[in-house]
PDB file of C-alpha atoms in Angstrom:
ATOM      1  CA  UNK A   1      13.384  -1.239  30.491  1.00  0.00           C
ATOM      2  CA  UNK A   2       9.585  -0.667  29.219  1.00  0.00           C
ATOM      3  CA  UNK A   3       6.832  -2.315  29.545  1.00  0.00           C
ATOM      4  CA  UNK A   4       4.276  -3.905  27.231  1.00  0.00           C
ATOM      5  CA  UNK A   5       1.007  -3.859  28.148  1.00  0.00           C
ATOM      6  CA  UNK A   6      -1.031  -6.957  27.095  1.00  0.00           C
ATOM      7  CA  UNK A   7      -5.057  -7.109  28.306  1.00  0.00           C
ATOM      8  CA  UNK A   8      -5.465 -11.038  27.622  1.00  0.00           C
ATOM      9  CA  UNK A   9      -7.439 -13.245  29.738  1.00  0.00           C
ATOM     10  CA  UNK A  10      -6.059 -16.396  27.802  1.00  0.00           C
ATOM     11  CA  UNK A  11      -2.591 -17.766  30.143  1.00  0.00           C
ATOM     12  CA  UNK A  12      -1.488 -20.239  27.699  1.00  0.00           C
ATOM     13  CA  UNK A  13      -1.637 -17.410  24.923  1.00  0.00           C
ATOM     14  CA  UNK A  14       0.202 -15.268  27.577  1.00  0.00           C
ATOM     15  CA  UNK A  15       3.303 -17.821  27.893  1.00  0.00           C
ATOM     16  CA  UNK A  16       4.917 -17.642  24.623  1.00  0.00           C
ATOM     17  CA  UNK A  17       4.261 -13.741  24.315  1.00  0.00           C
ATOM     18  CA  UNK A  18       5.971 -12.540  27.816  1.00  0.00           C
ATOM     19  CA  UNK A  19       9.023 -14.953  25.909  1.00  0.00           C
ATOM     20  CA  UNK A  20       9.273 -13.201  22.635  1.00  0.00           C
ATOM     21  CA  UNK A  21       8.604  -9.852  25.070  1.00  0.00           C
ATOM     22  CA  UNK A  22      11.352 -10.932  27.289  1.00  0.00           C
ATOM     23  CA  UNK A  23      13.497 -11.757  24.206  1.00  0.00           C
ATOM     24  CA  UNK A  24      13.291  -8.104  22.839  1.00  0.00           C
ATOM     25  CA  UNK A  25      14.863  -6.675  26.201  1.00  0.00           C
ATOM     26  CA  UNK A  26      11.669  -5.716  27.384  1.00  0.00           C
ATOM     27  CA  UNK A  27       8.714  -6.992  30.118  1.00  0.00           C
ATOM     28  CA  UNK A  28       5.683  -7.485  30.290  1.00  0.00           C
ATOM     29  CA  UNK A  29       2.814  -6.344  32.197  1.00  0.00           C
ATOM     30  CA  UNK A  30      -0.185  -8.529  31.741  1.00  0.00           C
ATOM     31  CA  UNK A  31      -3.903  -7.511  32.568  1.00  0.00           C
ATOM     32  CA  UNK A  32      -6.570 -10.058  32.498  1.00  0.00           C
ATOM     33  CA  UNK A  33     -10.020  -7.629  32.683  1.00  0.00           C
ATOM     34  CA  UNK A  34     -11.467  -4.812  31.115  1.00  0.00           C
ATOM     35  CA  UNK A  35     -11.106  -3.152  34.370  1.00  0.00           C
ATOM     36  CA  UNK A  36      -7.914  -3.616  35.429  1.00  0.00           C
ATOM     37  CA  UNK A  37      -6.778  -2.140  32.473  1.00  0.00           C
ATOM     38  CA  UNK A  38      -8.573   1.002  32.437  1.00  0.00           C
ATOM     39  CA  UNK A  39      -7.732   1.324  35.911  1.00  0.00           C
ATOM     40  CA  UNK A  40      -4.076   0.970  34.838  1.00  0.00           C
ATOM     41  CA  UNK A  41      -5.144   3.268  31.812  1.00  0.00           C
ATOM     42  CA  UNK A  42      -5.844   5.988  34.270  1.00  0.00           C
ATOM     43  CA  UNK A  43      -3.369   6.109  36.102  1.00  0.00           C
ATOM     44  CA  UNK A  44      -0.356   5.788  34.384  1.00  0.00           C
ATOM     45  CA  UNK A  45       1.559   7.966  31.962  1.00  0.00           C
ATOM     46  CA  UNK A  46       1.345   7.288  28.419  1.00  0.00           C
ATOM     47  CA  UNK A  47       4.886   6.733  27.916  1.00  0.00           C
ATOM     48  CA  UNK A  48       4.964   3.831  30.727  1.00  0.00           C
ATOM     49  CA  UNK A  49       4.312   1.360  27.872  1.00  0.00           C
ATOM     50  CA  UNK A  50       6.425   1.105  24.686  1.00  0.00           C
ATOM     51  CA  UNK A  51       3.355  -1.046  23.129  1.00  0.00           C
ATOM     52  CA  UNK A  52      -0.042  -2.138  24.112  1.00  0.00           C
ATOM     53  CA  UNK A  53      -1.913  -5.665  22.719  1.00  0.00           C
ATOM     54  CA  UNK A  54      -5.485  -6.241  22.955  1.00  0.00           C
ATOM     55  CA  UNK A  55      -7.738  -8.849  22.994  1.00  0.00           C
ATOM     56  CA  UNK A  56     -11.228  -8.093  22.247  1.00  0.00           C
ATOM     57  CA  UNK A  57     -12.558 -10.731  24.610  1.00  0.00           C
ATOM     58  CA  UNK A  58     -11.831 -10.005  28.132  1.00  0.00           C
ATOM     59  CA  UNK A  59     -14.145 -10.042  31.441  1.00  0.00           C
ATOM     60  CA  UNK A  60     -15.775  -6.704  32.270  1.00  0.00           C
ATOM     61  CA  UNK A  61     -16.624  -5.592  35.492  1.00  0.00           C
ATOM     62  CA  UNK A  62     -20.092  -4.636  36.855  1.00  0.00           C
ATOM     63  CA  UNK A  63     -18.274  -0.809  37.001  1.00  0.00           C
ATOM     64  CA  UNK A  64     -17.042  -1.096  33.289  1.00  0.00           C
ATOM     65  CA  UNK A  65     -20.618  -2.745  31.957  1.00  0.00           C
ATOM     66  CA  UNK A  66     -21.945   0.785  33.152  1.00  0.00           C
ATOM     67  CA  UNK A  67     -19.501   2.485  31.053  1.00  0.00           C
ATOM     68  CA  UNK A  68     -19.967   0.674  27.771  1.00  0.00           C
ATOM     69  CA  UNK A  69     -23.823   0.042  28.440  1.00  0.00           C
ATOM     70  CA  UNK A  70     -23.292   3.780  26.736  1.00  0.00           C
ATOM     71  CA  UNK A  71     -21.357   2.560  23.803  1.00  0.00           C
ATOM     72  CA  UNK A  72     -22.574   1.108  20.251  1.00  0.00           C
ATOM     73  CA  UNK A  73     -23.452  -2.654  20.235  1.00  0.00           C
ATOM     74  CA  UNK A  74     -20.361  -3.215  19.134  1.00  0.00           C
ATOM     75  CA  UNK A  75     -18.020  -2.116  22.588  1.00  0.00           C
ATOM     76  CA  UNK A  76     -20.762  -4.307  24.429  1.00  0.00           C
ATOM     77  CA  UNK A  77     -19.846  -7.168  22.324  1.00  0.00           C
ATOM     78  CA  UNK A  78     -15.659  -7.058  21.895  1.00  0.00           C
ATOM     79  CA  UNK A  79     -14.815  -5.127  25.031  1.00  0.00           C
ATOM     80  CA  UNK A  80     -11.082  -4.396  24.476  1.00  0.00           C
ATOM     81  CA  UNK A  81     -12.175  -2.000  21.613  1.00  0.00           C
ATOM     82  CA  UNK A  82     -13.185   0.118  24.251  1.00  0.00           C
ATOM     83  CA  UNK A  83      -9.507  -0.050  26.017  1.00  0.00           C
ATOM     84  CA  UNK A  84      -8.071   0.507  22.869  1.00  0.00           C
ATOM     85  CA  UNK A  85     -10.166   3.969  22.267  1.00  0.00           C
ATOM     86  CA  UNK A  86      -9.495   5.010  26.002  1.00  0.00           C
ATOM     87  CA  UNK A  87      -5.869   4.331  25.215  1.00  0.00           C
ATOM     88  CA  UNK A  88      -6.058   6.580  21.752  1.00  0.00           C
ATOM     89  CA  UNK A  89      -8.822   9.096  23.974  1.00  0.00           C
ATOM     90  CA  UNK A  90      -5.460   9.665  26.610  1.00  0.00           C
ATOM     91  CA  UNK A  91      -3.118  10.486  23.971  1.00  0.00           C
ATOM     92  CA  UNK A  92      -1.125   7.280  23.354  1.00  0.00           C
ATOM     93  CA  UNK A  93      -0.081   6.978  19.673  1.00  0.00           C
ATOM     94  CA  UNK A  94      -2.297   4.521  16.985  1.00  0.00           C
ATOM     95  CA  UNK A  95       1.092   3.052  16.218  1.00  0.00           C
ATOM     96  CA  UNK A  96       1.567   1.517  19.777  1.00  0.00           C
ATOM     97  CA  UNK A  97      -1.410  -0.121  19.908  1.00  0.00           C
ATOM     98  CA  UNK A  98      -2.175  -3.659  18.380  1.00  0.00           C
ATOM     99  CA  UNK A  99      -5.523  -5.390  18.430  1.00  0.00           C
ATOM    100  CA  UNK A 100      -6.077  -8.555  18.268  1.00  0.00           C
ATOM    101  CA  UNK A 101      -9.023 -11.711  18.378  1.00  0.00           C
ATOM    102  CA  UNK A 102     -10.068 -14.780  16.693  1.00  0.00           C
ATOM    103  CA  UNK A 103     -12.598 -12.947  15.406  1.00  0.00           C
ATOM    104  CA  UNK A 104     -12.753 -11.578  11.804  1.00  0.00           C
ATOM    105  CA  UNK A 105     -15.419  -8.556  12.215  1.00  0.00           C
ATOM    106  CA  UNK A 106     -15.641  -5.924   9.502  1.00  0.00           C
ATOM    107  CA  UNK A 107     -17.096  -3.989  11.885  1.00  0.00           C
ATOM    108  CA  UNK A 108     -14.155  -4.572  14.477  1.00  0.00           C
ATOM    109  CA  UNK A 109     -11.915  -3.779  11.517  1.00  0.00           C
ATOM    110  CA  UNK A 110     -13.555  -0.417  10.365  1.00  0.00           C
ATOM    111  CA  UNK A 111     -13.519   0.828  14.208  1.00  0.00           C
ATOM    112  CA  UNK A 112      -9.511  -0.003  14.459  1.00  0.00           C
ATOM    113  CA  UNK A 113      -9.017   1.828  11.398  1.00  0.00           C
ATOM    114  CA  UNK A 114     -10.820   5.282  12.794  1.00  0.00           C
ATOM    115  CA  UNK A 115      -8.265   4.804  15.905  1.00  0.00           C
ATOM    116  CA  UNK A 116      -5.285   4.447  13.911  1.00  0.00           C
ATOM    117  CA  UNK A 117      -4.720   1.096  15.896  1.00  0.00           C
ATOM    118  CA  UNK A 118      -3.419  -2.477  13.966  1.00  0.00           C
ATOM    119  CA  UNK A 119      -5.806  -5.054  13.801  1.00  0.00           C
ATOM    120  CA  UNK A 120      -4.363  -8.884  13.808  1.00  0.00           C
ATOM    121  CA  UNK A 121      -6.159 -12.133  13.919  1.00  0.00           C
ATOM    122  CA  UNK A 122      -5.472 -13.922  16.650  1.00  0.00           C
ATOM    123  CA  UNK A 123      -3.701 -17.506  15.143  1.00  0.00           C
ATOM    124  CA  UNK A 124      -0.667 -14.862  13.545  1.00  0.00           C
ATOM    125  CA  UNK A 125       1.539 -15.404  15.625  1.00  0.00           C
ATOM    126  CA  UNK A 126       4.730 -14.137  13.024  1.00  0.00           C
ATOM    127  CA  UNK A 127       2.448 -10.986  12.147  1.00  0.00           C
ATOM    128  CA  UNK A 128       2.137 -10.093  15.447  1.00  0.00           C
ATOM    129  CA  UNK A 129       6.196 -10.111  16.683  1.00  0.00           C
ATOM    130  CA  UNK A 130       6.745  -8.580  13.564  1.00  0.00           C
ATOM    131  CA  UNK A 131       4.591  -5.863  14.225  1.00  0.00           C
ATOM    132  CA  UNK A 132       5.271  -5.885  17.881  1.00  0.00           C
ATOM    133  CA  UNK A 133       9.344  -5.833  16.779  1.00  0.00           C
ATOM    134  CA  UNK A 134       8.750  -2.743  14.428  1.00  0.00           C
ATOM    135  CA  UNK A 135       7.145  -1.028  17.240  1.00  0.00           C
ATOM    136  CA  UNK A 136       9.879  -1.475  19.641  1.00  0.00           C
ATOM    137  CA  UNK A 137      11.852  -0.739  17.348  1.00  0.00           C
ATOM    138  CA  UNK A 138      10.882   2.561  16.363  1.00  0.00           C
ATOM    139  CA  UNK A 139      13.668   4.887  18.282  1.00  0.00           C
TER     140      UNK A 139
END
């Protein structure tokens, strides 16, 4: 059974995803910092995860602030786009990775599009298993 990695620091958004996760035949591995998941990031093979979802809006870490303190204005500000390019950086496919945020930022948008990652508003919830269900579906 794989995984799906999900960097969300929101629990009641967490509930009804690890259900629909659970419902495909598959877990879930939550992560609720910036850190944490590029700790996870490093040290973990890139086929451990059949998918991974986003949020933009997670806690950083003192160590992690250092990191994206040399990033555009833009990594400072939605800090899971910086997971998202270390994820596309270690090799993991565009097509396994799903963004996601309440926030509707062209800016956000244009940077998900260089990565070759999906970009979702967060309040989507039928986009998102759908494209979470054609991922794990993909043999």
């Amino acid at each position: 059974m794989k995984k799906i990695f999900i960097l969300d620091d929101e629990p009641m958004f967490l509930d009804w995803l690890e259900d629909f996760t659970e419902s495909l035949g598959h877990s879930a591995n939550f992560i609720t910092s910036v850190h944490e998941a590029y700790k996870l990031l490093q040290t973990t093979d890139n086929e451990d995860f059949l998918a991974l979802i986003i949020d933009l809006n997670v806690p950083v870490s003192p160590e992690v602030e250092v990191l994206l303190q040399q990033k555009p204005k833009v990594f400072q500000d939605f800090r899971g786009l910086f997971i998202a390019q270390q994820a596309r950086t270690k090799g993991i496919s565009g097509k396994r990775i799903i963004v996601y945020s309440v926030h509707d930022n062209a800016e956000v948008e244009e940077i998900c599009k260089r990565l070759d990652v999906s970009y979702i508003p967060k309040g989507r919830a039928k986009v998102l298993k759908d494209k979470l269900s054609s991922i794990i579906s993909v043999p």
